[in-house]
Coordinates of C-alpha atoms and ligand atoms in Angstrom, one line a residue:
M25 CA 135.6 45.6 62.3
Y26 CA 138.1 48.4 63.2
Q27 CA 140.1 46.6 65.9
Q28 CA 143.7 45.2 64.9
D29 CA 145.2 42.5 66.1
K30 CA 148.4 43.5 68.1
N31 CA 150.8 41.0 66.8
K32 CA 149.9 42.0 62.9
V33 CA 150.8 45.5 64.1
L34 CA 154.2 44.5 65.5
E35 CA 154.7 42.1 62.6
S36 CA 154.2 45.0 60.0
Y37 CA 156.3 47.6 62.2
H38 CA 159.1 44.8 62.0
S39 CA 159.4 44.7 58.3
A40 CA 158.9 48.4 57.9
K41 CA 161.8 49.1 60.6
E42 CA 163.9 46.9 57.8
T43 CA 163.0 49.0 54.6
Y44 CA 163.8 52.1 56.7
D45 CA 167.0 50.9 57.7
R46 CA 168.2 50.0 54.6
L47 CA 167.5 53.7 53.8
G48 CA 169.3 55.0 56.6
V49 CA 166.2 56.0 58.9
D50 CA 165.6 54.5 62.4
T51 CA 162.3 54.4 63.0
D52 CA 162.6 53.6 67.1
K53 CA 164.3 56.8 67.1
V54 CA 161.6 58.4 65.0
I55 CA 158.9 57.4 67.5
E56 CA 161.2 58.6 70.7
E57 CA 161.4 61.9 68.8
M58 CA 157.4 61.7 68.0
K59 CA 156.8 61.9 71.7
K60 CA 158.6 65.2 71.9
I61 CA 156.7 67.3 69.6
P62 CA 153.4 68.6 70.9
I63 CA 150.7 69.8 69.1
S64 CA 148.3 72.8 70.5
L65 CA 144.8 71.7 70.7
H66 CA 142.5 74.9 70.1
C67 CA 139.4 74.6 73.0
W68 CA 137.3 76.6 70.4
Q69 CA 136.8 73.6 68.2
G70 CA 134.2 72.2 70.9
D71 CA 131.9 74.9 71.1
D72 CA 132.2 76.9 67.7
V73 CA 133.9 79.5 68.7
A74 CA 131.1 80.6 71.2
G75 CA 132.9 81.1 74.4
F76 CA 131.2 81.7 77.9
E77 CA 130.6 85.0 78.0
D78 CA 126.8 84.9 76.5
A79 CA 125.5 81.3 75.7
G80 CA 125.5 80.5 72.6
G81 CA 127.0 83.8 71.0
S82 CA 128.6 84.1 67.7
S83 CA 132.1 84.2 67.1
G84 CA 131.8 87.6 64.9
G85 CA 135.1 89.5 63.8
G86 CA 134.9 87.6 60.4
I87 CA 135.0 84.1 61.4
M88 CA 132.4 81.6 61.5
A89 CA 131.7 77.9 62.3
T90 CA 129.0 76.3 60.8
G91 CA 126.7 73.4 61.1
N92 CA 124.6 72.7 63.8
Y93 CA 125.8 68.9 64.9
P94 CA 124.3 68.1 68.3
G95 CA 126.2 68.1 71.3
R96 CA 128.3 71.3 71.4
A97 CA 129.7 71.9 74.5
R98 CA 128.3 74.6 76.7
N99 CA 130.6 75.3 79.7
A100 CA 134.0 74.7 80.7
D101 CA 133.1 71.1 82.1
E102 CA 131.6 70.0 79.3
L103 CA 134.2 71.5 77.0
R104 CA 137.3 69.8 79.2
Q105 CA 135.1 66.4 79.2
D106 CA 135.2 66.4 75.7
M107 CA 138.7 67.5 75.4
D108 CA 139.5 64.6 77.9
I109 CA 138.3 62.0 75.4
A110 CA 139.8 63.8 72.4
L111 CA 143.3 63.8 73.9
S112 CA 142.7 60.1 75.1
L113 CA 142.2 58.9 71.2
I114 CA 145.8 61.1 70.1
P115 CA 149.0 59.7 70.8
G116 CA 151.7 61.9 72.8
T117 CA 151.3 64.7 75.5
H118 CA 149.9 67.9 74.1
R119 CA 148.6 70.8 74.8
V120 CA 145.4 73.0 75.3
N121 CA 145.2 76.4 73.6
I122 CA 142.2 78.5 75.3
H123 CA 141.0 82.1 74.6
A124 CA 140.4 84.9 76.8
M125 CA 136.5 84.2 76.0
Y126 CA 137.1 80.9 77.4
A127 CA 137.1 82.7 81.5
E128 CA 135.0 81.1 84.0
T129 CA 133.4 83.9 85.7
K130 CA 130.9 81.9 88.1
G131 CA 128.0 83.5 86.5
K132 CA 129.7 86.9 87.2
S133 CA 129.7 89.4 83.8
V134 CA 133.5 90.2 83.9
A135 CA 134.8 92.7 81.3
R136 CA 137.6 91.8 79.0
N137 CA 139.4 94.6 80.5
E138 CA 139.1 93.5 83.9
L139 CA 139.8 89.7 83.3
G140 CA 142.6 88.0 85.9
F141 CA 144.3 85.0 86.5
E142 CA 141.7 83.7 89.0
H143 CA 139.0 83.4 85.9
F144 CA 141.5 80.9 84.6
E145 CA 142.4 78.6 87.4
G146 CA 139.7 76.0 86.3
W147 CA 141.7 75.2 83.3
V148 CA 145.0 75.5 84.8
K149 CA 143.8 73.0 87.7
W150 CA 142.8 70.7 84.8
A151 CA 146.0 70.8 83.3
K152 CA 147.8 70.4 85.9
E153 CA 146.2 67.1 86.7
K154 CA 147.0 66.0 83.2
G155 CA 150.4 67.0 83.3
I156 CA 149.9 69.3 80.2
G157 CA 150.6 72.9 79.2
L158 CA 148.3 75.4 78.0
D159 CA 148.5 78.4 75.6
F160 CA 146.2 81.5 75.3
N161 CA 144.7 84.1 73.0
P162 CA 143.2 87.4 74.0
T163 CA 139.6 87.8 72.5
F164 CA 139.1 90.8 70.3
F165 CA 136.2 89.4 68.8
A166 CA 132.5 88.7 69.4
H167 CA 132.2 91.7 71.4
P168 CA 130.1 95.3 71.0
L169 CA 133.6 97.1 71.1
A170 CA 134.9 95.4 67.9
D171 CA 131.3 96.1 65.9
S172 CA 133.1 99.0 64.4
G173 CA 135.5 96.5 62.7
F174 CA 138.4 98.3 64.7
T175 CA 140.0 97.3 67.8
L176 CA 143.5 98.1 68.4
S177 CA 143.9 100.3 65.7
S178 CA 140.6 102.4 66.1
T179 CA 140.6 105.8 65.9
E180 CA 138.9 106.2 69.2
K181 CA 140.8 106.4 71.8
K182 CA 138.4 104.9 74.1
V183 CA 137.6 101.7 72.0
R184 CA 141.8 101.2 71.7
D185 CA 142.4 101.9 75.5
F186 CA 139.8 99.3 76.2
W187 CA 141.2 96.7 73.7
I188 CA 144.8 97.6 75.0
E189 CA 144.0 97.0 78.6
H190 CA 142.6 93.2 77.5
G191 CA 146.0 92.8 75.7
K192 CA 147.9 93.5 78.6
R193 CA 146.0 91.5 81.0
S194 CA 146.1 88.6 78.7
R195 CA 150.1 89.0 78.6
E196 CA 150.0 89.1 82.7
I197 CA 147.2 85.8 82.6
A198 CA 149.2 83.6 80.1
A199 CA 152.6 84.6 82.0
K200 CA 150.8 83.1 85.2
I201 CA 149.6 80.2 83.6
G202 CA 153.1 79.5 82.0
A203 CA 154.9 79.9 85.5
E204 CA 152.0 77.8 87.1
L205 CA 152.3 75.0 84.7
G206 CA 156.0 75.2 84.4
T207 CA 156.0 75.6 80.5
P208 CA 156.1 78.7 78.3
C209 CA 152.5 79.8 77.6
V210 CA 152.2 80.9 74.0
N211 CA 149.8 84.1 74.0
N212 CA 148.9 85.0 70.4
L213 CA 147.3 88.0 69.5
W214 CA 144.9 88.0 66.4
I215 CA 142.7 91.0 65.7
P216 CA 139.8 91.2 63.3
D217 CA 140.5 95.0 62.0
G218 CA 139.8 95.8 58.6
L219 CA 137.2 97.3 56.2
K220 CA 134.8 95.9 53.8
D221 CA 135.8 98.5 50.8
T222 CA 138.5 100.2 49.7
P223 CA 140.2 102.3 52.5
A224 CA 140.6 106.3 51.9
N225 CA 143.9 105.9 54.0
R226 CA 145.4 102.3 54.8
I227 CA 148.5 103.7 57.0
I228 CA 146.6 105.4 59.5
Y229 CA 145.2 102.2 61.1
R230 CA 148.8 100.7 60.9
R231 CA 150.4 103.5 62.6
I232 CA 147.8 103.1 65.5
L233 CA 148.2 99.3 65.5
K234 CA 151.6 99.7 65.9
E235 CA 151.3 102.1 68.6
S236 CA 148.8 100.1 70.8
L237 CA 151.1 96.8 70.2
D238 CA 154.4 98.7 71.7
E239 CA 151.8 99.5 74.9
I240 CA 150.7 96.0 75.2
Y241 CA 154.3 94.6 74.8
G242 CA 155.9 97.2 76.9
E243 CA 156.2 94.6 79.7
K244 CA 158.6 92.5 79.8
Y245 CA 157.9 88.9 81.1
D246 CA 160.2 85.7 81.7
K247 CA 160.7 83.7 78.6
N248 CA 160.1 80.3 80.7
C249 CA 156.4 81.6 81.4
L250 CA 155.4 83.6 78.5
I251 CA 155.8 83.9 74.9
D252 CA 154.2 86.4 72.7
S253 CA 153.0 86.0 69.1
V254 CA 151.3 87.9 66.4
E255 CA 149.1 86.6 63.9
S256 CA 148.5 88.1 60.5
K257 CA 145.3 87.8 57.9
L258 CA 144.8 88.8 54.5
F259 CA 141.0 89.3 54.5
G260 CA 138.0 88.4 56.5
I261 CA 134.0 88.4 56.5
G262 CA 133.4 92.0 56.1
S263 CA 137.3 92.9 55.8
E264 CA 137.5 91.7 52.3
S265 CA 139.1 94.9 50.9
Y266 CA 141.9 95.7 54.0
V267 CA 143.3 94.0 56.8
V268 CA 145.2 96.5 59.2
G269 CA 147.4 93.5 60.7
S270 CA 148.5 92.0 57.2
H271 CA 151.6 89.7 56.8
E272 CA 154.0 92.3 56.0
F273 CA 152.8 94.5 58.9
Y274 CA 153.7 92.4 61.4
M275 CA 156.7 90.6 59.7
G276 CA 158.1 94.0 60.1
Y277 CA 156.8 94.2 64.0
V278 CA 158.6 90.6 65.1
L279 CA 161.8 91.7 63.2
T280 CA 162.0 94.9 65.1
N281 CA 160.6 93.4 68.3
R282 CA 163.0 90.4 68.3
D283 CA 161.1 89.1 71.2
I284 CA 158.0 88.2 69.7
M285 CA 156.9 85.3 67.5
L286 CA 155.1 85.3 64.1
C287 CA 152.2 83.1 63.7
L288 CA 151.7 81.8 60.2
D289 CA 148.1 80.5 59.9
A290 CA 147.7 78.0 56.6
G291 CA 144.4 80.1 55.6
H292 CA 145.7 83.6 55.8
F293 CA 147.0 84.1 52.5
H294 CA 146.0 83.8 49.1
P295 CA 144.2 80.9 48.3
T296 CA 146.9 79.4 46.1
E297 CA 149.4 80.8 48.3
T298 CA 151.2 78.1 50.9
I299 CA 152.6 78.6 54.1
S300 CA 155.1 76.0 54.0
D301 CA 157.6 78.2 51.9
K302 CA 157.5 81.0 54.4
I303 CA 158.6 78.5 57.0
S304 CA 162.5 78.5 55.9
A305 CA 162.2 82.3 54.9
L306 CA 161.4 83.6 58.0
L307 CA 163.6 81.1 60.1
T308 CA 166.5 82.8 58.5
F309 CA 165.6 85.7 60.5
T310 CA 163.7 84.6 63.5
D311 CA 164.6 82.3 66.4
E312 CA 160.8 80.8 66.7
L313 CA 157.4 80.3 64.9
L314 CA 154.1 79.9 65.6
L315 CA 152.1 77.7 63.1
H316 CA 148.3 77.7 62.9
V317 CA 147.6 74.7 61.1
S318 CA 144.2 75.1 59.2
R319 CA 142.9 74.1 55.9
G320 CA 141.1 76.5 53.6
V321 CA 138.6 75.4 51.3
R322 CA 138.5 78.3 48.4
W323 CA 138.6 80.7 51.0
D324 CA 139.9 80.7 54.9
S325 CA 137.2 78.6 55.7
D326 CA 138.9 76.8 58.4
H327 CA 138.0 73.4 57.7
V328 CA 139.4 70.1 59.8
V329 CA 143.1 69.7 58.9
I330 CA 143.6 66.3 57.0
F331 CA 147.1 64.8 55.6
N332 CA 146.9 66.6 52.2
D333 CA 150.0 68.1 50.2
E334 CA 150.2 70.9 52.1
T335 CA 150.2 69.3 55.8
A336 CA 152.7 67.3 54.8
A337 CA 154.4 70.1 52.9
I338 CA 154.9 72.2 55.9
A339 CA 156.4 69.0 58.2
H340 CA 158.5 68.5 55.4
E341 CA 159.7 72.1 55.5
V342 CA 160.1 72.1 59.5
K343 CA 162.4 68.6 59.4
R344 CA 164.2 69.9 56.2
S345 CA 165.2 72.9 58.3
G346 CA 165.7 71.0 61.1
A347 CA 163.4 73.0 63.1
Y348 CA 161.0 71.1 65.6
D349 CA 162.7 72.6 68.5
R350 CA 161.9 75.9 67.0
V351 CA 158.7 75.8 65.4
H352 CA 155.3 75.3 67.6
F353 CA 152.6 73.6 66.2
A354 CA 148.9 75.4 67.0
L355 CA 145.8 74.1 65.5
D356 CA 142.9 76.4 63.7
F357 CA 139.7 75.0 62.6
F358 CA 136.1 74.7 63.3
D359 CA 133.4 72.4 62.0
A360 CA 130.1 72.4 63.6
S361 CA 129.0 70.2 61.2
I362 CA 130.3 66.8 62.5
N363 CA 131.2 65.4 65.7
R364 CA 133.0 67.8 67.0
I365 CA 135.5 65.3 68.9
T366 CA 136.1 63.5 65.5
A367 CA 137.0 66.8 64.0
W368 CA 139.7 67.4 67.0
V369 CA 140.7 63.9 66.7
T370 CA 141.2 63.8 63.0
G371 CA 142.8 67.0 62.6
T372 CA 145.3 66.6 65.2
R373 CA 146.2 62.7 64.1
A374 CA 146.5 64.2 60.5
V375 CA 149.5 66.7 61.7
L376 CA 150.8 64.0 63.6
R377 CA 151.0 61.6 61.2
A378 CA 152.5 64.2 58.7
I379 CA 155.2 65.3 61.4
M380 CA 155.8 61.4 61.6
F381 CA 155.8 61.1 57.5
S382 CA 158.2 64.0 57.6
L383 CA 160.7 62.4 60.3
L384 CA 160.7 59.3 58.3
E385 CA 161.8 60.7 55.1
P386 CA 165.6 59.8 54.3
T387 CA 166.0 63.3 54.0
H388 CA 169.9 62.7 53.3
L389 CA 169.4 60.8 50.4
L390 CA 167.4 63.7 48.6
S391 CA 170.0 66.2 49.6
E392 CA 172.7 64.0 48.2
A393 CA 171.1 63.9 44.9
E394 CA 170.2 67.5 45.0
E395 CA 174.0 68.1 45.8
N396 CA 175.0 66.1 42.9
G397 CA 172.8 67.9 41.0
N398 CA 170.9 64.8 39.9
Y399 CA 167.3 66.6 40.1
G400 CA 165.6 63.6 38.2
N401 CA 166.7 61.4 41.2
R402 CA 165.7 63.7 43.5
L403 CA 162.2 63.9 41.9
A404 CA 161.8 60.2 41.8
L405 CA 163.2 59.3 44.9
M406 CA 160.3 61.9 46.4
E407 CA 157.9 60.2 44.6
E408 CA 159.3 56.6 45.8
F409 CA 159.2 58.1 49.4
K410 CA 155.5 58.8 49.5
A411 CA 155.0 54.7 49.3
L412 CA 157.6 53.9 52.2
P413 CA 155.3 51.7 54.9
H414 CA 154.9 55.1 57.2
A415 CA 151.3 53.7 58.3
A416 CA 152.8 50.6 59.9
V417 CA 155.3 52.8 62.3
W418 CA 152.2 55.5 62.9
N419 CA 150.6 52.2 64.1
K420 CA 153.2 50.9 66.2
Y421 CA 153.4 54.2 67.8
C422 CA 149.6 54.5 68.8
L423 CA 150.0 50.6 70.3
D424 CA 153.4 52.1 72.3
S425 CA 151.4 55.4 73.2
N426 CA 148.1 52.9 74.5
V427 CA 145.7 54.9 71.7
P428 CA 143.3 52.9 69.2
V429 CA 145.4 51.9 66.0
G430 CA 143.6 52.9 62.8
P431 CA 139.8 53.7 63.1
A432 CA 139.2 52.1 65.9
W433 CA 139.2 55.4 67.5
L434 CA 136.0 56.0 66.1
E435 CA 134.1 53.3 68.2
E436 CA 134.9 55.5 71.3
V437 CA 133.7 58.9 70.1
R438 CA 130.4 56.8 69.4
K439 CA 130.0 55.5 72.3
Y440 CA 130.6 59.0 73.9
E441 CA 128.2 60.6 71.5
Q442 CA 125.5 58.2 72.6
S443 CA 125.8 58.4 76.4
V444 CA 126.8 62.1 76.5
L445 CA 126.6 64.5 73.7
F446 CA 123.2 63.5 72.4
E447 CA 121.9 64.1 75.7
R448 CA 122.8 67.9 75.5
K449 CA 119.9 69.5 74.6
Ligands
RNT528 C1 141.6 84.1 62.9 C2 142.8 83.5 63.6 C3 142.5 83.3 64.8 C4 141.4 82.8 65.2 C5 141.7 82.1 66.8 C6 140.0 81.6 67.1 O1 140.9 84.0 61.6 O2 142.5 82.5 62.7 O3 143.4 82.7 65.1 O4 140.9 81.6 64.4 O5 142.1 83.0 67.3
ZN529 ZN1 144.4 81.3 63.3

């Protein structure tokens, strides 16, 4: 029912190409540009942010996957096998984002401050075989030494030192991964530190965090191997009143430490605040930016990303700023209530469609109206452009990329679910 006739797809594409041509947009070129924009797929969608340290562990640190859909990946092989399927249903060559908690320690328990590159060789071998890049994250949550709610900003030296060492090792691991794969590994640092209720002293923890970060980032690495980034947050479960690593804190940090990039997570601001408008503001002052594309429903709920107004606005802002080579796209959502591969593919295809939609926009016509002061035309054109046949170009891109056109990919997920996922007990 979902299969589409190849000739029909091509026919629609030719007609769409003509329509875009008249507006000064070259659809063939857009398809070529799409191939150069990688998205970093987060491995943690496949196992509900559990990691491999102890089976079925909870995510902790104020983040939580809800739901109990069967088929959660229980080890690295299952997780990679699931990602193979997801990646085979997504057009383009992408990256995979892993976390320190996904270390493969061959049954031995290895403390986070003792992790080394050897614990990630399985991932690197797999990435090499697939010809894709990897990104990395130190894991500062789901750990007894994070139970106090403080890690790098802890007033206890013992706790702080443990996490500083973890932060340093993560950079070292990430740099090695980047060197092995020949593409810089983005190492993104996020910590859950904060307080449930109003602190007596907010500045003390921020001063400590700055000190800890200075230690972690003291070592310089080759930019071709490692790109550092830091991710802020507004609140979490159990840190409703105060988060040490807030937006202003990290914005200050990256502006005084120019080698480090800022990460904007779409769910980490006030519920009515969006990240799209922040992109051009930050790019005025920084070279690069990392995005965690997510979807908060009423709060930072990490729902599967869809092609909604904000996802489109994020893409439009990057396009209109001419910054697809300066902005790194990563995904950050986790839904355990639906098929996890369906979640990955839906979210990634949604972001890619938003990116393509932005590349297909006749932006020059909007700018022309704006420059002429004709804001009525600018508004009207923005509305009209929403109805341009972008789906026909998307379908052609899927066809060219040998991935299913339209919802036909759901058939593949169903087969895999029956034969593999439902067999996992
Ligand atoms: C948490 C941050 C962070 C995590 C991942 C697992 O609020 O968004 O990026 O989701 O590191
Ligand atoms: Zn995030």
